[in-house]
Short mmCIF file of N, CA and C in Angstrom, two decimals:
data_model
loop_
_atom_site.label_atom_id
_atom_site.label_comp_id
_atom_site.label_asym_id
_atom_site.label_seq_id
_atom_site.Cartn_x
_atom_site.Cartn_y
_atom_site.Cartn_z
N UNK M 1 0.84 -1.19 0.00
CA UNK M 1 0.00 0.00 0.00
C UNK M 1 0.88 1.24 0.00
N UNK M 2 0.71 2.62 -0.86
CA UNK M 2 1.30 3.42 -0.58
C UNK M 2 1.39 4.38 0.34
N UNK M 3 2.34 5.14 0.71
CA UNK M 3 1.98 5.93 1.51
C UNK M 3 1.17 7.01 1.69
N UNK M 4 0.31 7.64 2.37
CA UNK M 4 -0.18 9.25 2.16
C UNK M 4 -1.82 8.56 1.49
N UNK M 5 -2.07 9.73 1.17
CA UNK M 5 -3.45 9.40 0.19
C UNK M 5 -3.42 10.21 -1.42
N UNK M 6 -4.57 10.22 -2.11
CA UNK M 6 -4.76 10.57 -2.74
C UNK M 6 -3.97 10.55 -4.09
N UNK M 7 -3.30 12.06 -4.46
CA UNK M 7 -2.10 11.49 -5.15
C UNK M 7 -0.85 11.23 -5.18
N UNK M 8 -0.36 11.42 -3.43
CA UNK M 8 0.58 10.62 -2.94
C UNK M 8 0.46 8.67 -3.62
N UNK M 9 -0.95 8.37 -3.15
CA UNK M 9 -0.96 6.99 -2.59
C UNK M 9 -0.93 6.82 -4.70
N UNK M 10 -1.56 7.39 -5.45
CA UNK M 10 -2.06 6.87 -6.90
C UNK M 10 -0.29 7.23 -7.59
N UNK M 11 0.38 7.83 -6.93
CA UNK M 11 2.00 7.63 -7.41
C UNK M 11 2.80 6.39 -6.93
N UNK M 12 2.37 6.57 -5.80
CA UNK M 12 3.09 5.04 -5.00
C UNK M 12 2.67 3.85 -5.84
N UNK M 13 1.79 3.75 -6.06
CA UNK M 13 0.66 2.64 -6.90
C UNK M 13 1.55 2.93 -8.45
N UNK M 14 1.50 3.91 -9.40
CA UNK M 14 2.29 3.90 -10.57
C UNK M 14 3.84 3.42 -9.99
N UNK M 15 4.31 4.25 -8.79
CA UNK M 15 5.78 3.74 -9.22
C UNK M 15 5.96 1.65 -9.09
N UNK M 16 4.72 1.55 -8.01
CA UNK M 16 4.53 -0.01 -7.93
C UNK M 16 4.74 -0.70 -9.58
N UNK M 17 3.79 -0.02 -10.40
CA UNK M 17 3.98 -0.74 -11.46
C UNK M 17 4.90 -0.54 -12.61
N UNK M 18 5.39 0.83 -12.31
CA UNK M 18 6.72 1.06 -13.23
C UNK M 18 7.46 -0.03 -12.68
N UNK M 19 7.98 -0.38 -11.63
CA UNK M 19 8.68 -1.45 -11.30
C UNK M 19 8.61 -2.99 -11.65
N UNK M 20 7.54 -2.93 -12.34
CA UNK M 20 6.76 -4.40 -13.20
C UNK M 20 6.94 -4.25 -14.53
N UNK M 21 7.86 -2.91 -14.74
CA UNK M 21 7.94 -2.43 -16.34
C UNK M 21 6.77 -2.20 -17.25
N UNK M 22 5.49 -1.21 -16.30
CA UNK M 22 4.68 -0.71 -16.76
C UNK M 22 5.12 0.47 -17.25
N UNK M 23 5.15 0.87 -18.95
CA UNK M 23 5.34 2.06 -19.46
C UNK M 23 4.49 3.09 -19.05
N UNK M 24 3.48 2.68 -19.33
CA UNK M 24 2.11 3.55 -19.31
C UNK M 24 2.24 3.98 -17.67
N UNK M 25 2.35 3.64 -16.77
CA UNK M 25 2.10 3.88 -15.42
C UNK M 25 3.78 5.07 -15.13
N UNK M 26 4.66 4.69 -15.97
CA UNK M 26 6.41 5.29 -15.96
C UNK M 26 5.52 7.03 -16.57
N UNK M 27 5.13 7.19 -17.57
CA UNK M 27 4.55 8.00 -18.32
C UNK M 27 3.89 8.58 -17.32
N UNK M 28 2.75 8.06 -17.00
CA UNK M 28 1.86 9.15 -15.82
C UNK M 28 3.26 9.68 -14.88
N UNK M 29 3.96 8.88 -14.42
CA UNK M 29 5.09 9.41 -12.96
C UNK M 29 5.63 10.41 -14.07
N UNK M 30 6.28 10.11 -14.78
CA UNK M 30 6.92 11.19 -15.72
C UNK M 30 6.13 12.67 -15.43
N UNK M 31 4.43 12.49 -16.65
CA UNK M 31 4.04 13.65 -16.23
C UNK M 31 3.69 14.34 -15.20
N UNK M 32 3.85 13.63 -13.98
CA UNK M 32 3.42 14.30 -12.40
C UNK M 32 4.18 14.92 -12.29
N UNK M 33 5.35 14.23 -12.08
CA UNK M 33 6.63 14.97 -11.50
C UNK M 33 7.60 15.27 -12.33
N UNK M 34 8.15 15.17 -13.52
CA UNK M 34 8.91 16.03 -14.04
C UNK M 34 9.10 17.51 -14.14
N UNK M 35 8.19 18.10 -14.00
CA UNK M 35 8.12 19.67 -13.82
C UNK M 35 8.98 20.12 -12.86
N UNK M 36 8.07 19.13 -11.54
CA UNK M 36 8.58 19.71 -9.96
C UNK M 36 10.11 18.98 -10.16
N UNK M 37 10.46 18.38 -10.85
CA UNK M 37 12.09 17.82 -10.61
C UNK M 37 13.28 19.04 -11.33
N UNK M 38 12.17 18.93 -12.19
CA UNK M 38 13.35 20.28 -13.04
C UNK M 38 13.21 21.66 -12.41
N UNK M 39 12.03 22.05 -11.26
CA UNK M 39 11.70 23.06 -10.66
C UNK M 39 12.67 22.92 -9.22
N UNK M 40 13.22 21.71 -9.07
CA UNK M 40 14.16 21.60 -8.22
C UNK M 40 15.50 21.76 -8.39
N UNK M 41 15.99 20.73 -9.67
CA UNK M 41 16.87 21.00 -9.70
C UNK M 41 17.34 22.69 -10.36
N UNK M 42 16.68 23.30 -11.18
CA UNK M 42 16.73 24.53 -11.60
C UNK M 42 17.46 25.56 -10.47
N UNK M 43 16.35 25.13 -9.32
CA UNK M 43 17.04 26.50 -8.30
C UNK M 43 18.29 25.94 -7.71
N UNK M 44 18.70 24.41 -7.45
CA UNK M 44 19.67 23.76 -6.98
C UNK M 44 21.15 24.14 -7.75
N UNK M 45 21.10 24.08 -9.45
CA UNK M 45 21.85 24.52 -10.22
C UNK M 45 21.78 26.02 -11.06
N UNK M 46 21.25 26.55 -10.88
CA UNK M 46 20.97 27.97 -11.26
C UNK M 46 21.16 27.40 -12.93
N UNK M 47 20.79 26.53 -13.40
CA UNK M 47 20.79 26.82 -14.97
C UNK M 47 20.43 25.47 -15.75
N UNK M 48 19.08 26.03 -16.69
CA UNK M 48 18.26 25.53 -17.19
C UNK M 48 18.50 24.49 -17.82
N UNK M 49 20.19 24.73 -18.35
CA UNK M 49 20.14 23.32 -19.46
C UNK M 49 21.17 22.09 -18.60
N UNK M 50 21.69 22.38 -17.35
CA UNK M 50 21.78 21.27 -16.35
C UNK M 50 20.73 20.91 -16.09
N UNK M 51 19.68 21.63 -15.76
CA UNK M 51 19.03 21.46 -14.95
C UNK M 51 18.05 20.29 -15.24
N UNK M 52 17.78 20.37 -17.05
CA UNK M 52 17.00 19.75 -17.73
C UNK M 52 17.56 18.03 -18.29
N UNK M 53 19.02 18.26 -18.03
CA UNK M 53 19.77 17.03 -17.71
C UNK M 53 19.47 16.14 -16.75
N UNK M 54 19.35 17.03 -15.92
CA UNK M 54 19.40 16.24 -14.33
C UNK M 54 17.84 15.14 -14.14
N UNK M 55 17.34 16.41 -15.12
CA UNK M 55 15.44 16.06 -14.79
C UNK M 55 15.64 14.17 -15.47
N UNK M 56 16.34 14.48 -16.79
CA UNK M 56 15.98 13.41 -17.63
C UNK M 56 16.96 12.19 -17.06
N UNK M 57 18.31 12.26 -16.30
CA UNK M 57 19.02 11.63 -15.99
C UNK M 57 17.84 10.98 -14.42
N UNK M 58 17.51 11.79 -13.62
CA UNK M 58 16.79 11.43 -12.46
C UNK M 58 15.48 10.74 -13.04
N UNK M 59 14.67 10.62 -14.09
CA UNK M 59 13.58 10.16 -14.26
C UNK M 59 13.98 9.02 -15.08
N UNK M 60 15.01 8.42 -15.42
CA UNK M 60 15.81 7.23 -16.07
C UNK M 60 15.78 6.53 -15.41
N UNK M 61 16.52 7.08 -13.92
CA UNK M 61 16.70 6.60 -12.73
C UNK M 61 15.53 6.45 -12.09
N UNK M 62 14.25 7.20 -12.18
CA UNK M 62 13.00 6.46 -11.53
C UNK M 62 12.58 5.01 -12.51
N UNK M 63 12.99 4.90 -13.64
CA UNK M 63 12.06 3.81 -15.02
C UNK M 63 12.99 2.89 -14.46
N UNK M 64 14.87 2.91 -14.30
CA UNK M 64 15.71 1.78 -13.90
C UNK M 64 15.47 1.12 -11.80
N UNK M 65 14.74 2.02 -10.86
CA UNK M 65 14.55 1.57 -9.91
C UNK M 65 13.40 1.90 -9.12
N UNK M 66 12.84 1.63 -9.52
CA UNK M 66 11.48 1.92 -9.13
C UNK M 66 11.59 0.67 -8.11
N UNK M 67 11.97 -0.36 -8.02
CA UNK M 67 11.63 -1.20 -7.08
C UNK M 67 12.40 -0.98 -5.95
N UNK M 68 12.52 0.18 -5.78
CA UNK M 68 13.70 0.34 -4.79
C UNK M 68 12.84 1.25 -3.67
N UNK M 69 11.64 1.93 -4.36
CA UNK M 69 10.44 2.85 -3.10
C UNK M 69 10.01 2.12 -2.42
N UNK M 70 10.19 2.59 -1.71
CA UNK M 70 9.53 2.07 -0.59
C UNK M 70 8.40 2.78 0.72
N UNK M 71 6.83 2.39 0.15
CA UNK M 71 6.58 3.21 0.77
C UNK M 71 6.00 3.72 2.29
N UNK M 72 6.73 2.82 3.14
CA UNK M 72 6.58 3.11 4.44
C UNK M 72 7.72 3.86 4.57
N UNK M 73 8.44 4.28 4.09
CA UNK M 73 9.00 5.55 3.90
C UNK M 73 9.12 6.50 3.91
N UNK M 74 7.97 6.90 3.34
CA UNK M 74 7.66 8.58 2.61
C UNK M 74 7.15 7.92 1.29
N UNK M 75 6.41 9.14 0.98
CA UNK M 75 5.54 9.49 -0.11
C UNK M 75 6.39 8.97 -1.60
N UNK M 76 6.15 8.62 -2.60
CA UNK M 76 6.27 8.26 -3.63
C UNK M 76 7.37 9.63 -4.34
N UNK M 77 6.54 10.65 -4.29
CA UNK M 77 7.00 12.12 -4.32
C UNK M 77 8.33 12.39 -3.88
N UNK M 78 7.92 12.45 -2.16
CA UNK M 78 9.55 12.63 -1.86
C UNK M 78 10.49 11.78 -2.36
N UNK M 79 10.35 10.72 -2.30
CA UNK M 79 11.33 9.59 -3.40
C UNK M 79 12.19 10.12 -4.28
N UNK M 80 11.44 10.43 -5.11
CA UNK M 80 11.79 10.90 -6.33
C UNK M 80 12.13 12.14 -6.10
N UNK M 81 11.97 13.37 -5.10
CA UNK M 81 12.63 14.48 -4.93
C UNK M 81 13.69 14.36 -4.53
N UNK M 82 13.91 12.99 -3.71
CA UNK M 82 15.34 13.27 -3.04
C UNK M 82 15.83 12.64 -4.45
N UNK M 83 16.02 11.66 -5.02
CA UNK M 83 16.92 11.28 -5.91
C UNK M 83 17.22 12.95 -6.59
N UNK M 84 16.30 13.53 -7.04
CA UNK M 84 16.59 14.57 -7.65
C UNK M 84 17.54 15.34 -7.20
N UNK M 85 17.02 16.17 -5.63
CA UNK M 85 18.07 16.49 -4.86
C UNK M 85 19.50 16.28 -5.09
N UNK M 86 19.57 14.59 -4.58
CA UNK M 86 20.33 14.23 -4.46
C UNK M 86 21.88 14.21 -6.23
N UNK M 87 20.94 14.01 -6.91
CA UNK M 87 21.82 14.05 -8.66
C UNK M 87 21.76 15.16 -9.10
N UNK M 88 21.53 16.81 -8.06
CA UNK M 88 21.33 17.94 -8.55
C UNK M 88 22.76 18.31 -7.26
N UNK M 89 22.84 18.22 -6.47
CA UNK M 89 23.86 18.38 -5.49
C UNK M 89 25.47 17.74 -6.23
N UNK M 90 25.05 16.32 -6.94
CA UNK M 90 26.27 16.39 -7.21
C UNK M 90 26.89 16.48 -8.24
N UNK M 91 25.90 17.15 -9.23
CA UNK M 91 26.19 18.01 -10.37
C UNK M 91 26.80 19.91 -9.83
N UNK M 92 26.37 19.75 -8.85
CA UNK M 92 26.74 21.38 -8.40
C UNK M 92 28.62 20.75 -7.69
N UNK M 93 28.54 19.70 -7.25
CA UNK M 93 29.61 19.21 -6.49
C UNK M 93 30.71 19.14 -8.43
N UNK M 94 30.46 18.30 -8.94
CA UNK M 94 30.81 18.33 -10.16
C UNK M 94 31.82 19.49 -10.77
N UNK M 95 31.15 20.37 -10.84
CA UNK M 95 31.36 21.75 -11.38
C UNK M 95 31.94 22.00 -10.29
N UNK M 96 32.21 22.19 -9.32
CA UNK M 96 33.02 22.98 -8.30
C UNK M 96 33.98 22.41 -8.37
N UNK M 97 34.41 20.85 -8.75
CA UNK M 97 35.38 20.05 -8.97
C UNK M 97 36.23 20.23 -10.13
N UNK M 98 35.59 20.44 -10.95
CA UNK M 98 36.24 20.70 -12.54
C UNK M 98 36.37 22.43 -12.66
N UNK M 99 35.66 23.69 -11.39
CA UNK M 99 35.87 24.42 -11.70
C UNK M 99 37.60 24.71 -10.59
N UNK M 100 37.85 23.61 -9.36
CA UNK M 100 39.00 23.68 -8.82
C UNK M 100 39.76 23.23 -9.48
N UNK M 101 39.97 22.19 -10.75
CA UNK M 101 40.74 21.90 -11.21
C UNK M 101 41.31 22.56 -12.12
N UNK M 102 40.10 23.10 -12.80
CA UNK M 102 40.57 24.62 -13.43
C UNK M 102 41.06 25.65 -13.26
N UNK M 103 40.90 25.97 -11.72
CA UNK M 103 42.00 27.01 -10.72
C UNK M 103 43.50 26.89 -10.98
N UNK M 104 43.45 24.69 -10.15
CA UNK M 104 44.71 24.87 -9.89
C UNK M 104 45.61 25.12 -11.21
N UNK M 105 44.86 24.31 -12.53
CA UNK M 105 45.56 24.47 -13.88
C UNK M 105 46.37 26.27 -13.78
N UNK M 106 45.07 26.98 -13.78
CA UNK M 106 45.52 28.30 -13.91
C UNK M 106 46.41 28.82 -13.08
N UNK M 107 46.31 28.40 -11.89
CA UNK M 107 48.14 28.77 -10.96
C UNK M 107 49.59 28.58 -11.68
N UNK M 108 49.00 27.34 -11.98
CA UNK M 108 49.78 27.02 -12.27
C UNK M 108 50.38 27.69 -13.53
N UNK M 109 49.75 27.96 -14.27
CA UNK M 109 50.45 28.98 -16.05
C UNK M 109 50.76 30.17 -15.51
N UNK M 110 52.35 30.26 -16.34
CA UNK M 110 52.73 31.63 -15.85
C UNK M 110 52.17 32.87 -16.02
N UNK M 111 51.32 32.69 -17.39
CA UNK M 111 50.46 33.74 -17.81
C UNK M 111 49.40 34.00 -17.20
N UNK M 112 48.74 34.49 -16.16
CA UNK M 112 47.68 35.25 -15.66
C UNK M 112 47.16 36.52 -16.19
N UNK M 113 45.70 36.77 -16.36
CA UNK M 113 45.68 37.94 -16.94
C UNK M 113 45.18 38.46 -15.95
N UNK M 114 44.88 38.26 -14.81
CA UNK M 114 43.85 38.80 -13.68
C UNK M 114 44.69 38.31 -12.13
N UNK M 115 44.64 39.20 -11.30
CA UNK M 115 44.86 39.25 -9.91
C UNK M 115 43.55 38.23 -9.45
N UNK M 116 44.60 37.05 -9.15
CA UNK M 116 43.42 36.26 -8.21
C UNK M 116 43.41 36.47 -7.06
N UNK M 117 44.08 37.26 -5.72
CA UNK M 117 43.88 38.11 -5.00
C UNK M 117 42.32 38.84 -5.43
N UNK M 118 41.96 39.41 -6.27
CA UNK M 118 41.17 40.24 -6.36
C UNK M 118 40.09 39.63 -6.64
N UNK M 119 39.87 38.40 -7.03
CA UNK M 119 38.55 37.72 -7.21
C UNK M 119 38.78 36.76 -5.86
N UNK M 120 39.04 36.39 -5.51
CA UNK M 120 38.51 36.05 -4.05
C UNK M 120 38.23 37.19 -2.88
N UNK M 121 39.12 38.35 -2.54
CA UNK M 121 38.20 39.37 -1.53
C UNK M 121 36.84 39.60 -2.63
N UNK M 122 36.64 39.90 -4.20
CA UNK M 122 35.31 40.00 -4.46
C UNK M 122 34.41 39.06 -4.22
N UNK M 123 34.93 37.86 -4.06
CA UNK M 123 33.55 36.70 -3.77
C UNK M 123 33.95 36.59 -2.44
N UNK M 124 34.32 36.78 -1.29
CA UNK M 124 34.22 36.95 -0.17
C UNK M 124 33.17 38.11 0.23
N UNK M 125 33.37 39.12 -0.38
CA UNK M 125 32.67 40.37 -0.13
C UNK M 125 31.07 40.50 -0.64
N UNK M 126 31.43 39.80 -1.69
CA UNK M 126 29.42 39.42 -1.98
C UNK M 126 29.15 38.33 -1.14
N UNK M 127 29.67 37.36 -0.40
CA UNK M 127 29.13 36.72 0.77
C UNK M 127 28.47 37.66 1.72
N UNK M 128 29.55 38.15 2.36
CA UNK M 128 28.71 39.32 3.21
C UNK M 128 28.29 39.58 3.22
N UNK M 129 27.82 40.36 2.09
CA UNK M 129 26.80 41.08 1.35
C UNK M 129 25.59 40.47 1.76
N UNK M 130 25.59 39.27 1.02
CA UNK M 130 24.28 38.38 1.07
C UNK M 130 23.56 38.42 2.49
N UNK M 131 24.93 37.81 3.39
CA UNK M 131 24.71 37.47 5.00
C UNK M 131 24.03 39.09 5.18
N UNK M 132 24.97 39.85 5.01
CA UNK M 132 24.28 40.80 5.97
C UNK M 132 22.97 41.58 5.13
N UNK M 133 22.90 41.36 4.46
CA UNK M 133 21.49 41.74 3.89
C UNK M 133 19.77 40.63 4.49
N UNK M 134 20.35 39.57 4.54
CA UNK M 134 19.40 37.92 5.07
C UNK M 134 19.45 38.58 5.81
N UNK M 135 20.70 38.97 6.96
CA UNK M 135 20.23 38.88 8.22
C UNK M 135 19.22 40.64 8.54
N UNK M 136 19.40 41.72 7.94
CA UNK M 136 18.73 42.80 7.70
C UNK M 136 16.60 42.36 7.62
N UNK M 137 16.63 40.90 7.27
CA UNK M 137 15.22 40.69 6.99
C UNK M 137 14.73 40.15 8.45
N UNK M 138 13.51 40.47 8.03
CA UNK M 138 12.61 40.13 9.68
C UNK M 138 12.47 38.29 9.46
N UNK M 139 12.42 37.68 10.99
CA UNK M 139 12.73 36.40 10.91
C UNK M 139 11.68 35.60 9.89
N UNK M 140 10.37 36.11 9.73
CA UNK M 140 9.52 35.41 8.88
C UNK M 140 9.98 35.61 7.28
N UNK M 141 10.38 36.45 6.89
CA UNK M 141 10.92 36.30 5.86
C UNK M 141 12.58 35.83 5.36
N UNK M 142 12.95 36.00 6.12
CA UNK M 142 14.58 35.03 6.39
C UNK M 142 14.39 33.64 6.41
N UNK M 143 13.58 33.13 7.42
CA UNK M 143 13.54 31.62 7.55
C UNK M 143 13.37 30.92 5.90
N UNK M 144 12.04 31.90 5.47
CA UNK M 144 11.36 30.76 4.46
C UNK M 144 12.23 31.03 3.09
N UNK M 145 13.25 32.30 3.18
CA UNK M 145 14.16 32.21 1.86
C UNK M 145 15.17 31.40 2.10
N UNK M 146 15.84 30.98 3.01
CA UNK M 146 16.96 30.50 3.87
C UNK M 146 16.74 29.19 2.86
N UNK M 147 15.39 28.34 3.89
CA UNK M 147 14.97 26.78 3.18
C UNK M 147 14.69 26.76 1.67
N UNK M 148 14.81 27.87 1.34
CA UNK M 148 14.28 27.46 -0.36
C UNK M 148 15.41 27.74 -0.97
N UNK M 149 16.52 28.49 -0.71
CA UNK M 149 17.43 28.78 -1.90
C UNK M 149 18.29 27.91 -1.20
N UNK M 150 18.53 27.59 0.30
CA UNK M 150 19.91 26.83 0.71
C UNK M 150 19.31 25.39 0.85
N UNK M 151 18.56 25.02 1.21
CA UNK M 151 17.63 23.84 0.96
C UNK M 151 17.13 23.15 0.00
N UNK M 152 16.61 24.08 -0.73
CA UNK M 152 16.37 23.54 -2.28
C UNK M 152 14.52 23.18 -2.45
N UNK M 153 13.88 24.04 -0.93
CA UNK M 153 12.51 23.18 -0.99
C UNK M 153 11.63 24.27 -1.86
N UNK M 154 10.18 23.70 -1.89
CA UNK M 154 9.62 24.35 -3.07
C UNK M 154 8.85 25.41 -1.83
N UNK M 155 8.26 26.33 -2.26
CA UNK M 155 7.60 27.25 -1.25
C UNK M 155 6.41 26.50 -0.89
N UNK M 156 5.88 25.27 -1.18
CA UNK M 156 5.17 24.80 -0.89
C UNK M 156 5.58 23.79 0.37
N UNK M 157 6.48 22.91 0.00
CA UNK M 157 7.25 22.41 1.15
C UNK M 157 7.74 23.46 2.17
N UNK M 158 8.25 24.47 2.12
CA UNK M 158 8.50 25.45 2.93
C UNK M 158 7.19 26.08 3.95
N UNK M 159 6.33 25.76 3.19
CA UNK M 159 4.85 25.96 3.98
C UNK M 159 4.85 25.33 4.54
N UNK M 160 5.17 23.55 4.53
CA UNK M 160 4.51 22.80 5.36
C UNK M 160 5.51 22.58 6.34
N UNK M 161 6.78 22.49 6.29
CA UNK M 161 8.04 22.61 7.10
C UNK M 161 7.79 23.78 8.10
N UNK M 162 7.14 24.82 7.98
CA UNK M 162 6.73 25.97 8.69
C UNK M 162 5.23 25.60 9.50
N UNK M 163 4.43 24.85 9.20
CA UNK M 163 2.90 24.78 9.19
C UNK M 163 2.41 26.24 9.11
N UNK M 164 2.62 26.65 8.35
CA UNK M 164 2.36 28.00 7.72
C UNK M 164 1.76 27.79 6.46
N UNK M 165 0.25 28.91 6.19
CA UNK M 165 -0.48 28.49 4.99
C UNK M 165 0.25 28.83 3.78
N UNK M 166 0.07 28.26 2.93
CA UNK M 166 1.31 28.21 1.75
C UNK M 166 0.54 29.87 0.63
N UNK M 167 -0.47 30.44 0.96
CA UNK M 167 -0.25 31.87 0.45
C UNK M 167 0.72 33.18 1.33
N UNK M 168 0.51 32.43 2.75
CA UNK M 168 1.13 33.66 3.85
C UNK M 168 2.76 33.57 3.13
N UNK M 169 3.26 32.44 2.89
CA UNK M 169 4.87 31.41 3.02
C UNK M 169 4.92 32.18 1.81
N UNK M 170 4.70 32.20 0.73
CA UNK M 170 4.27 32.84 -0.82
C UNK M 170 4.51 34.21 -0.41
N UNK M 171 3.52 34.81 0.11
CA UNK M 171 3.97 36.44 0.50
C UNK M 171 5.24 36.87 1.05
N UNK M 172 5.21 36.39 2.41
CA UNK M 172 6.25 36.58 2.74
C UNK M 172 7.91 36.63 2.10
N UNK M 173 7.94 35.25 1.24
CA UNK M 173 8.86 34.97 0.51
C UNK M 173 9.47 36.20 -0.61
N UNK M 174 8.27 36.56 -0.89
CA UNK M 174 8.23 37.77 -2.14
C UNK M 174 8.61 39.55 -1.28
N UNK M 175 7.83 39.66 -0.30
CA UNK M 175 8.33 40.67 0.30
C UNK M 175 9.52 40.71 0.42
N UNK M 176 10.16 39.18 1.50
CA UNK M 176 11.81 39.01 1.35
C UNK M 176 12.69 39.21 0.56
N UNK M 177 12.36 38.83 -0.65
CA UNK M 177 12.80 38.80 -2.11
C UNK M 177 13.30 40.35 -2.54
N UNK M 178 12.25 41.15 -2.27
CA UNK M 178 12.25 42.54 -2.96
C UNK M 178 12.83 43.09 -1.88
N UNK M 179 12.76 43.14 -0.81
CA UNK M 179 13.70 43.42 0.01
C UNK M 179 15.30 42.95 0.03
N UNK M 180 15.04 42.07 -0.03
CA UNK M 180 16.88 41.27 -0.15
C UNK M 180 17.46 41.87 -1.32
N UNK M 181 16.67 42.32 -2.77
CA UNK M 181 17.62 42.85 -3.77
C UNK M 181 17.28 44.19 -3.52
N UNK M 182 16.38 44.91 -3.30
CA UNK M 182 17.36 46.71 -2.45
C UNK M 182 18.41 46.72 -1.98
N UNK M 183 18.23 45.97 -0.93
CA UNK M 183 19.38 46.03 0.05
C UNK M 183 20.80 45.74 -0.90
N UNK M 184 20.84 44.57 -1.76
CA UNK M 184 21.77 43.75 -2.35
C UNK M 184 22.33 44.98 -3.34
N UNK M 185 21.18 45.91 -3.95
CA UNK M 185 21.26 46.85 -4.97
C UNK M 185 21.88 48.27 -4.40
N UNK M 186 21.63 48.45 -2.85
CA UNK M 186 21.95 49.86 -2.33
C UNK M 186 23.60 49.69 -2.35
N UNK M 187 24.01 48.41 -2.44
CA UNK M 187 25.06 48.08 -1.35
C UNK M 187 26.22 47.82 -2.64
N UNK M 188 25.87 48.40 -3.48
CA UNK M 188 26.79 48.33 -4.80
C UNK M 188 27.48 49.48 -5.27
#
């Protein structure tokens, strides 16, 4: 039996039979959740055409293990969000890997055209920035940007992680928002 109800429980039930190598049932999971996967990984990787990788690489990975949900677990959903999560983290891990290796390459050549001194106090200094602008926001709107851009959750999950109604979580978020880039914008 799946977990949750409704269309928690009628996903649990498709991924049951994707795992029997039901196409047709792979197809419905596809169209449920592919959106929200690429709506995850999107904000996880800041860019569309990873992002749309990740979706199709993670939903491969739901058609190759589907027998692997389990749903006294969690929801069918979360399942499949964390895999997402999870192959969107280490595509960001990825790139930080190939972008250090690309550092050290560049130490290494005698030719530099740029003071790397000067790009690290600048990305140190837009840290700050950030910090001290977050922390400039009132706690209801800090918390729920915090979980969505460092977390990766949807403002809907952020609602329920809060038990906060998901239009207040929505507002708030957006006030934060327009507030966080003044501040981000004065400070330039």
């Amino acid at each position: 039996m799946a977990h949750g109800s409704g269309p928690d429980r009628r996903l649990g039930e498709l991924l049951h039979r994707t795992a029997g190598g039901d196409e047709a049932a792979f197809a419905a999971v596809y169209d449920a959740l592919a959106d929200t996967v690429m709506g995850m990984a999107c904000r996880i990787l800041r860019d569309a055409a990873q992002a749309e990788e990740v979706t199709q690489d993670v939903m491969i990975e739901v058609w190759r293990t589907a027998e692997r949900y389990r749903p006294d677990r969690g929801s069918a959903k979360a399942w499949v969000l964390t895999l997402a999560h999870r192959r969107a983290v280490d595509r960001v891990r990825a790139v930080q890997a190939s972008t250090e290796r690309e550092t050290r390459a560049w130490r290494l050549s005698p030719d530099r055209d740029h003071d790397e001194v000067v790009d690290v106090v600048e990305g140190n200094d837009e840290r700050r920035r950030v910090y001290r602008c977050l922390a400039s926001l009132s706690r209801l709107q800090r918390v729920p940007l915090v979980l969505a851009y460092y977390q990766g959750m949807t403002y809907v999950e952020v609602a329920d992680s809060l038990s906060t109604p998901q239009g207040t979580t929505k507002s708030r978020m957006r006030a934060g928002l327009r507030q966080l880039r003044a501040c981000l914008e004065e400070g330039r």
